[in-house]
Every structure is written in structure tokens, then in C-alpha cells.
Short mmCIF file of C-alpha atoms in Angstrom, two decimals:
data_model
loop_
_atom_site.label_atom_id
_atom_site.label_comp_id
_atom_site.label_asym_id
_atom_site.label_seq_id
_atom_site.Cartn_x
_atom_site.Cartn_y
_atom_site.Cartn_z
CA MET I 297 16.16 -12.67 15.97
CA VAL I 298 13.02 -12.27 17.30
CA ALA I 299 10.82 -11.30 14.21
CA GLY I 300 9.87 -14.68 13.35
CA LEU I 301 9.04 -15.98 17.11
CA PRO I 302 5.55 -16.75 17.67
CA VAL I 303 3.02 -16.24 20.46
CA LEU I 304 2.46 -19.65 22.30
CA ILE I 305 -1.37 -20.12 23.13
CA CYS I 306 -2.92 -23.40 24.58
CA ARG I 307 -6.69 -22.96 24.54
CA PRO I 308 -8.50 -26.07 23.71
CA GLY I 309 -10.98 -26.48 20.90
CA GLU I 310 -12.75 -23.88 18.70
CA ARG I 311 -11.70 -21.09 21.22
CA ALA I 312 -8.06 -21.39 20.08
CA VAL I 313 -9.21 -20.11 16.54
CA ALA I 314 -10.66 -16.90 17.78
CA LEU I 315 -7.66 -16.15 20.11
CA ALA I 316 -4.97 -16.99 17.26
CA ALA I 317 -7.20 -14.54 15.24
CA ALA I 318 -7.20 -11.78 17.71
CA ILE I 319 -3.43 -12.04 18.38
CA GLU I 320 -2.34 -12.07 14.69
CA ALA I 321 -4.77 -9.09 13.85
CA ALA I 322 -2.26 -7.02 16.57
CA GLY I 323 0.86 -8.33 14.23
CA PHE I 324 2.09 -11.26 15.89
CA PRO I 325 2.31 -14.38 14.66
CA VAL I 326 0.69 -17.74 16.53
CA ALA I 327 1.67 -21.32 17.43
CA ASN I 328 -1.21 -23.45 19.59
CA LEU I 329 0.71 -25.87 21.88
CA ASP I 330 -2.25 -27.72 21.61
CA ALA I 331 -2.05 -29.09 25.49
CA MET I 332 -5.44 -29.89 25.90
CA ALA I 333 -8.52 -31.81 24.42
CA LEU I 334 -12.16 -31.58 25.08
CA LYS I 335 -14.55 -34.45 24.63
CA ALA I 336 -18.43 -34.39 25.64
CA LEU I 337 -19.38 -37.06 27.74
CA PRO I 338 -22.19 -39.71 26.82
CA GLU I 339 -25.59 -39.05 28.61
CA SER I 340 -25.80 -40.60 32.34
CA PRO I 341 -28.54 -40.88 34.15
CA ALA I 342 -28.30 -37.97 36.58
CA MET I 343 -27.99 -36.12 33.34
CA ARG I 344 -31.19 -37.21 32.28
CA ARG I 345 -32.85 -36.37 35.37
CA ALA I 346 -31.55 -32.94 35.27
CA TRP I 347 -33.04 -32.27 31.86
CA LEU I 348 -36.07 -33.35 32.45
CA ASP I 349 -36.52 -31.49 35.89
CA PHE I 350 -34.71 -28.48 33.81
CA ASP I 351 -37.48 -26.43 34.76
CA LEU I 352 -37.16 -26.98 38.31
CA PHE I 353 -33.97 -25.28 38.75
CA HIS I 354 -34.04 -21.45 39.57
CA LYS I 355 -30.55 -21.08 38.53
CA VAL I 356 -28.12 -22.25 36.29
CA VAL I 357 -24.30 -21.79 36.29
CA VAL I 358 -21.96 -22.32 33.39
CA ILE I 359 -18.49 -22.65 33.45
CA SER I 360 -17.19 -22.32 30.51
CA PRO I 361 -17.97 -22.19 26.52
CA PHE I 362 -17.41 -25.97 25.67
CA ALA I 363 -19.85 -26.36 28.68
CA ALA I 364 -22.23 -24.11 27.29
CA GLU I 365 -22.05 -25.92 23.60
CA CYS I 366 -22.82 -29.23 25.45
CA LEU I 367 -25.50 -27.81 27.03
CA HIS I 368 -27.04 -26.40 24.26
CA HIS I 369 -27.09 -29.90 22.45
CA ALA I 370 -28.55 -31.75 25.75
CA LEU I 371 -31.35 -28.58 26.03
CA ASP I 372 -32.35 -28.70 22.25
CA ARG I 373 -33.44 -32.72 22.82
CA TYR I 374 -35.53 -31.84 25.88
CA TRP I 375 -36.53 -28.54 25.46
CA PRO I 376 -37.45 -26.89 22.32
CA GLN I 377 -38.79 -23.82 24.12
CA LEU I 378 -36.80 -22.87 27.23
CA PRO I 379 -38.83 -22.59 30.74
CA LEU I 380 -39.30 -19.15 31.83
CA GLY I 381 -38.24 -17.60 34.91
CA THR I 382 -34.85 -19.21 34.75
CA ALA I 383 -31.77 -16.98 35.96
CA TRP I 384 -28.79 -17.59 34.04
CA TYR I 385 -24.97 -17.27 34.95
CA ALA I 386 -21.48 -17.60 33.30
CA VAL I 387 -18.20 -17.42 34.81
CA GLY I 388 -16.89 -15.43 31.95
CA ALA I 389 -18.26 -13.04 28.81
CA ALA I 390 -16.87 -16.00 26.10
CA THR I 391 -19.56 -18.38 27.98
CA ALA I 392 -22.22 -15.74 28.46
CA GLU I 393 -21.87 -15.10 24.38
CA ALA I 394 -21.97 -18.50 23.64
CA LEU I 395 -24.98 -19.08 25.73
CA HIS I 396 -26.95 -15.75 24.20
CA GLU I 397 -26.01 -17.11 20.80
CA ARG I 398 -27.19 -20.70 21.19
CA LEU I 399 -29.91 -20.45 23.48
CA GLY I 400 -31.14 -16.44 23.05
CA ILE I 401 -31.17 -16.04 26.78
CA ARG I 402 -29.95 -12.78 29.12
CA VAL I 403 -27.00 -14.09 30.97
CA ARG I 404 -25.40 -12.30 34.27
CA VAL I 405 -21.74 -12.20 34.43
CA PRO I 406 -18.84 -11.09 37.08
CA PRO I 407 -19.48 -7.35 37.85
CA GLY I 408 -16.90 -5.18 36.00
CA ALA I 409 -15.84 -3.68 39.19
CA ALA I 410 -14.05 -7.26 40.09
CA GLY I 411 -12.19 -6.67 37.07
CA GLU I 412 -11.84 -10.17 35.94
CA ASP I 413 -13.71 -12.83 34.98
CA THR I 414 -13.47 -15.75 37.75
CA SER I 415 -15.54 -17.93 39.73
CA GLU I 416 -14.59 -15.54 42.72
CA ALA I 417 -15.74 -12.37 40.75
CA LEU I 418 -19.25 -14.26 39.86
CA LEU I 419 -19.81 -14.98 43.40
CA GLN I 420 -19.79 -11.11 44.47
CA LEU I 421 -23.20 -10.40 42.40
CA ALA I 422 -26.03 -9.84 44.92
CA SER I 423 -28.26 -12.47 43.45
CA LEU I 424 -25.79 -15.31 44.61
CA ARG I 425 -25.45 -14.00 48.04
CA SER I 426 -28.57 -15.69 49.52
CA LEU I 427 -30.18 -18.48 47.91
CA GLU I 428 -31.97 -20.64 50.80
CA GLY I 429 -34.38 -22.85 49.20
CA GLN I 430 -33.01 -22.35 45.79
CA ARG I 431 -32.16 -25.43 43.39
CA VAL I 432 -29.16 -24.25 41.36
CA LEU I 433 -27.44 -26.30 38.45
CA LEU I 434 -23.73 -25.97 37.75
CA VAL I 435 -22.90 -27.04 34.26
CA ALA I 436 -18.86 -27.77 34.00
CA GLY I 437 -16.24 -30.41 33.22
CA GLU I 438 -14.93 -33.41 35.05
CA GLY I 439 -12.94 -32.11 38.01
CA GLY I 440 -11.86 -28.82 38.46
CA ARG I 441 -12.02 -26.61 41.07
CA THR I 442 -15.14 -26.73 43.79
CA LEU I 443 -15.31 -23.08 44.94
CA LEU I 444 -18.50 -22.60 43.10
CA ALA I 445 -20.30 -25.52 44.32
CA ASP I 446 -19.23 -25.19 47.60
CA THR I 447 -19.71 -21.55 48.18
CA LEU I 448 -23.39 -21.57 46.57
CA ALA I 449 -24.12 -24.52 48.91
CA SER I 450 -23.08 -22.64 52.27
CA ARG I 451 -25.40 -19.62 50.93
CA GLY I 452 -28.34 -22.09 51.00
CA ALA I 453 -28.47 -23.79 47.90
CA ARG I 454 -29.54 -27.11 46.72
CA VAL I 455 -26.55 -27.47 43.99
CA THR I 456 -26.69 -29.98 41.50
CA ARG I 457 -23.47 -30.41 39.56
CA LEU I 458 -23.09 -31.92 36.12
CA ALA I 459 -20.01 -32.81 34.44
CA LEU I 460 -20.75 -32.49 30.50
CA TYR I 461 -17.50 -33.08 29.15
CA ARG I 462 -13.53 -34.54 30.05
CA ARG I 463 -10.65 -32.62 29.71
CA ARG I 464 -7.61 -34.49 28.48
CA LEU I 465 -4.05 -33.14 28.86
CA GLN I 466 -1.55 -33.88 26.26
CA PRO I 467 2.43 -33.19 25.66
CA PRO I 468 2.86 -30.49 22.98
CA PRO I 469 4.32 -31.19 19.42
CA PRO I 470 8.06 -31.81 20.06
CA ALA I 471 8.91 -28.87 18.11
CA LEU I 472 7.01 -26.74 20.35
CA GLN I 473 8.31 -28.75 23.37
CA ASP I 474 11.78 -27.47 22.20
CA CYS I 475 10.39 -24.02 21.60
CA LEU I 476 8.96 -23.58 24.99
CA ALA I 477 11.86 -25.35 26.57
CA ARG I 478 14.30 -22.77 24.97
CA GLY I 479 12.22 -19.80 25.34
CA GLU I 480 12.43 -19.30 21.72
CA PHE I 481 8.53 -17.53 21.42
CA ARG I 482 7.57 -14.30 21.83
CA ALA I 483 5.03 -14.60 24.70
CA LEU I 484 2.83 -17.23 26.52
CA VAL I 485 -0.46 -17.32 26.78
CA VAL I 486 -2.62 -19.49 29.41
CA SER I 487 -5.86 -18.88 30.78
CA SER I 488 -6.35 -22.26 32.60
CA GLY I 489 -4.25 -23.02 35.72
CA GLU I 490 -4.55 -26.91 34.96
CA ILE I 491 -2.55 -26.31 31.74
CA LEU I 492 0.00 -23.69 33.23
CA GLU I 493 0.92 -26.63 35.70
CA HIS I 494 1.22 -29.11 33.01
CA LEU I 495 3.02 -26.85 30.77
CA ALA I 496 5.77 -26.74 33.72
CA ARG I 497 7.45 -29.81 32.88
CA TRP I 498 8.84 -28.54 29.80
CA CYS I 499 9.63 -25.07 31.15
CA THR I 500 13.20 -23.95 31.63
CA ARG I 501 14.98 -20.99 33.29
CA ALA I 502 14.67 -19.41 29.57
CA THR I 503 10.59 -20.35 29.46
CA LEU I 504 10.20 -18.46 32.77
CA ASN I 505 12.47 -15.19 31.66
CA GLN I 506 10.04 -14.68 28.67
CA PRO I 507 6.59 -12.64 28.96
CA LEU I 508 3.53 -15.00 30.41
CA ILE I 509 0.18 -13.44 29.52
CA VAL I 510 -2.26 -14.79 31.93
CA SER I 511 -6.35 -13.98 32.73
CA SER I 512 -6.57 -13.75 36.30
CA ARG I 513 -4.86 -12.74 39.77
CA ARG I 514 -5.12 -16.10 40.73
CA LEU I 515 -3.10 -17.69 37.63
CA ALA I 516 -0.42 -14.86 38.01
CA THR I 517 -0.08 -16.25 41.95
CA LEU I 518 0.29 -19.54 40.40
CA ALA I 519 2.55 -18.51 37.77
CA ASP I 520 4.67 -16.44 40.45
CA ASN I 521 4.82 -19.95 42.18
CA LEU I 522 6.07 -21.86 39.42
CA GLY I 523 8.92 -19.18 38.59
CA PHE I 524 7.82 -17.12 35.83
CA ARG I 525 9.43 -13.92 36.38
CA THR I 526 6.99 -11.28 35.24
CA PRO I 527 3.29 -12.61 34.48
CA VAL I 528 0.94 -9.92 32.83
CA VAL I 529 -2.73 -10.34 33.98
CA ALA I 530 -5.03 -9.54 31.28
CA PRO I 531 -8.11 -7.82 31.78
CA GLY I 532 -9.95 -11.09 31.05
CA ALA I 533 -9.82 -14.02 29.03
CA THR I 534 -11.47 -12.76 25.85
CA PRO I 535 -10.12 -13.14 22.91
CA ALA I 536 -9.57 -9.20 22.78
CA ALA I 537 -8.52 -8.79 26.20
CA LEU I 538 -5.36 -11.70 25.87
CA ALA I 539 -4.20 -9.99 22.27
CA CYS I 540 -4.31 -6.37 24.12
CA ALA I 541 -2.16 -7.89 26.89
CA VAL I 542 0.06 -9.79 24.29
CA ALA I 543 0.69 -6.36 22.37
CA ALA I 544 1.24 -4.47 25.62
CA ALA I 545 3.95 -7.19 26.87
CA CYS I 546 5.82 -7.53 23.60
CA ASP I 547 7.60 -4.76 22.01
CA PRO I 548 5.55 -3.46 19.31
CA GLN I 549 8.52 -3.10 16.49
CA ASP I 550 8.98 -7.04 17.24
CA ALA I 551 5.59 -7.77 15.68
CA ASP I 552 5.10 -8.62 11.98
CA VAL I 553 2.77 -6.09 10.83
CA ASP I 554 1.06 -6.82 7.57
CA GLN I 555 2.10 -4.03 5.25
CA ASP I 556 -1.36 -3.96 3.58
CA ASP I 557 -3.20 -3.63 6.89
CA LEU I 558 -0.79 -0.14 7.59
CA GLU I 559 -1.70 1.11 4.13
CA LYS I 560 -5.62 0.71 4.66
CA GLY I 561 -5.09 2.42 8.13
#
């Protein structure tokens, strides 16, 4: 019986709430695998130097919404009024929205023609192509890909990379591990390669045959390599984009549509 099966998500922290709400609004029940936790790191000497010298950076690149939150809390202590002239960049729309809401700044994002919110897409911006003599602050979490830092440095930038938080992978609750292994879910939504590789240990043939929604072509390639049958690339990593992809990948007749919503519309 498909009607009661959930869409499985695995987005950490508060971002999971918005994603679940968007998918539920499309008529599908949701369960969070809770496969990753985020924890802000205590201030280090390197962080303190960067905050004190913040006005010396020409550009600031922020990797994720949680990095934006951590950055906001730090700057609120050191810079009640932000220095002028800084160019701000975000890898995705959700990160840009968090920066705008917290700091009231204009943020550059990957060009629409790129079709996705990724580091590769952000690097297509003309203002990031020639960086000779410029200081760039890259705000991220521990670990992760080095593509942005390496590419910006190769283009002449003096890059300072600050890890403001730690990601911790954790097993899903036992009941959801069983759902994953048995393929007893309507779709799986993943927007992180690290999480997708982590979840692979609970995947079986039944799992791999279910719809998988990912947020970039790079993740789709990883999913192919892991054996997923038909990964669907959403038009971005925002809750709306992922929910739209879920609705397109699943039979609309299987959705648990709220009768009150039908009567309203």
C-alpha cells in the first residue's frame, strides 16, 4: 500500500523543517532520517583574526545556510555595522536568503543559466574570474570539498578558509533504517554527497529502485555510481525546488492530499 508511505528527507537542523513543510504542502507525508547533526565550533584564534580584519576582505563566499548563521553571530559581536564595499557570494539561494535576512546585504548567487546551485556554478560568475591581489574569505564547515578554495586561489586570490561548524554523521533511527533497506518509502531526497554516501550502507536493491531526488548533476552522477536506478535532478536545493521534483517523480494519485485544501482550491 503506497498511500501511507513517507518521503524520506535527511536535511540537518532547522532547514529540515522548511523542506518537510514544502513536501507536505504538495500532499506527501514526510519522515526525516536525521542522518547528520551540525554543531558550531568555538571561536579560534584564526576566527578572531578574521573577524578583527573583516574590513580587509574584498569578497566573502558563504557555503551553506548554517555557515551564514554562524557568520551572523560572529559579526554581530565584532561589527555592529558592517564595513562597506564587501562583495558577498553564496553557493545557493537558501544561503543567500539567510545572509540577506540576518545581515541585510545584497548577495550574488550562481547564474540562472547554470541551472543549479553548486560551487561549479558559482565559479562561472564573471566577478570571480580574475582575482589578482584580492583577499577572499571562504566561510564553511569542517572538511568538505576544496574546489572553491583551490579555484579562487588559482585565479589570484589570497584565500582565507574558515570552518565555523562541524558536521557529524549519525545512523538513522532503527525504524527508518528498516524503511530505507526495504524500500518502504515514496521517495528519498538528498542534497549532500556526504549524506548520500553515508546512507548507502543501509541501501539494498529495493532502496536503489525507489525514486531518488538530488539537487545537482554532480549528485546524480554519484547516485548512478552507487547504483540508484533513476536519480531525478531537482532545479535547485531550495525546499520549493525539491518538493516540485518529488511531486513530478511520484504518482500524484499516491499523494495524501488534505481534503480541506482541495475544497479551498
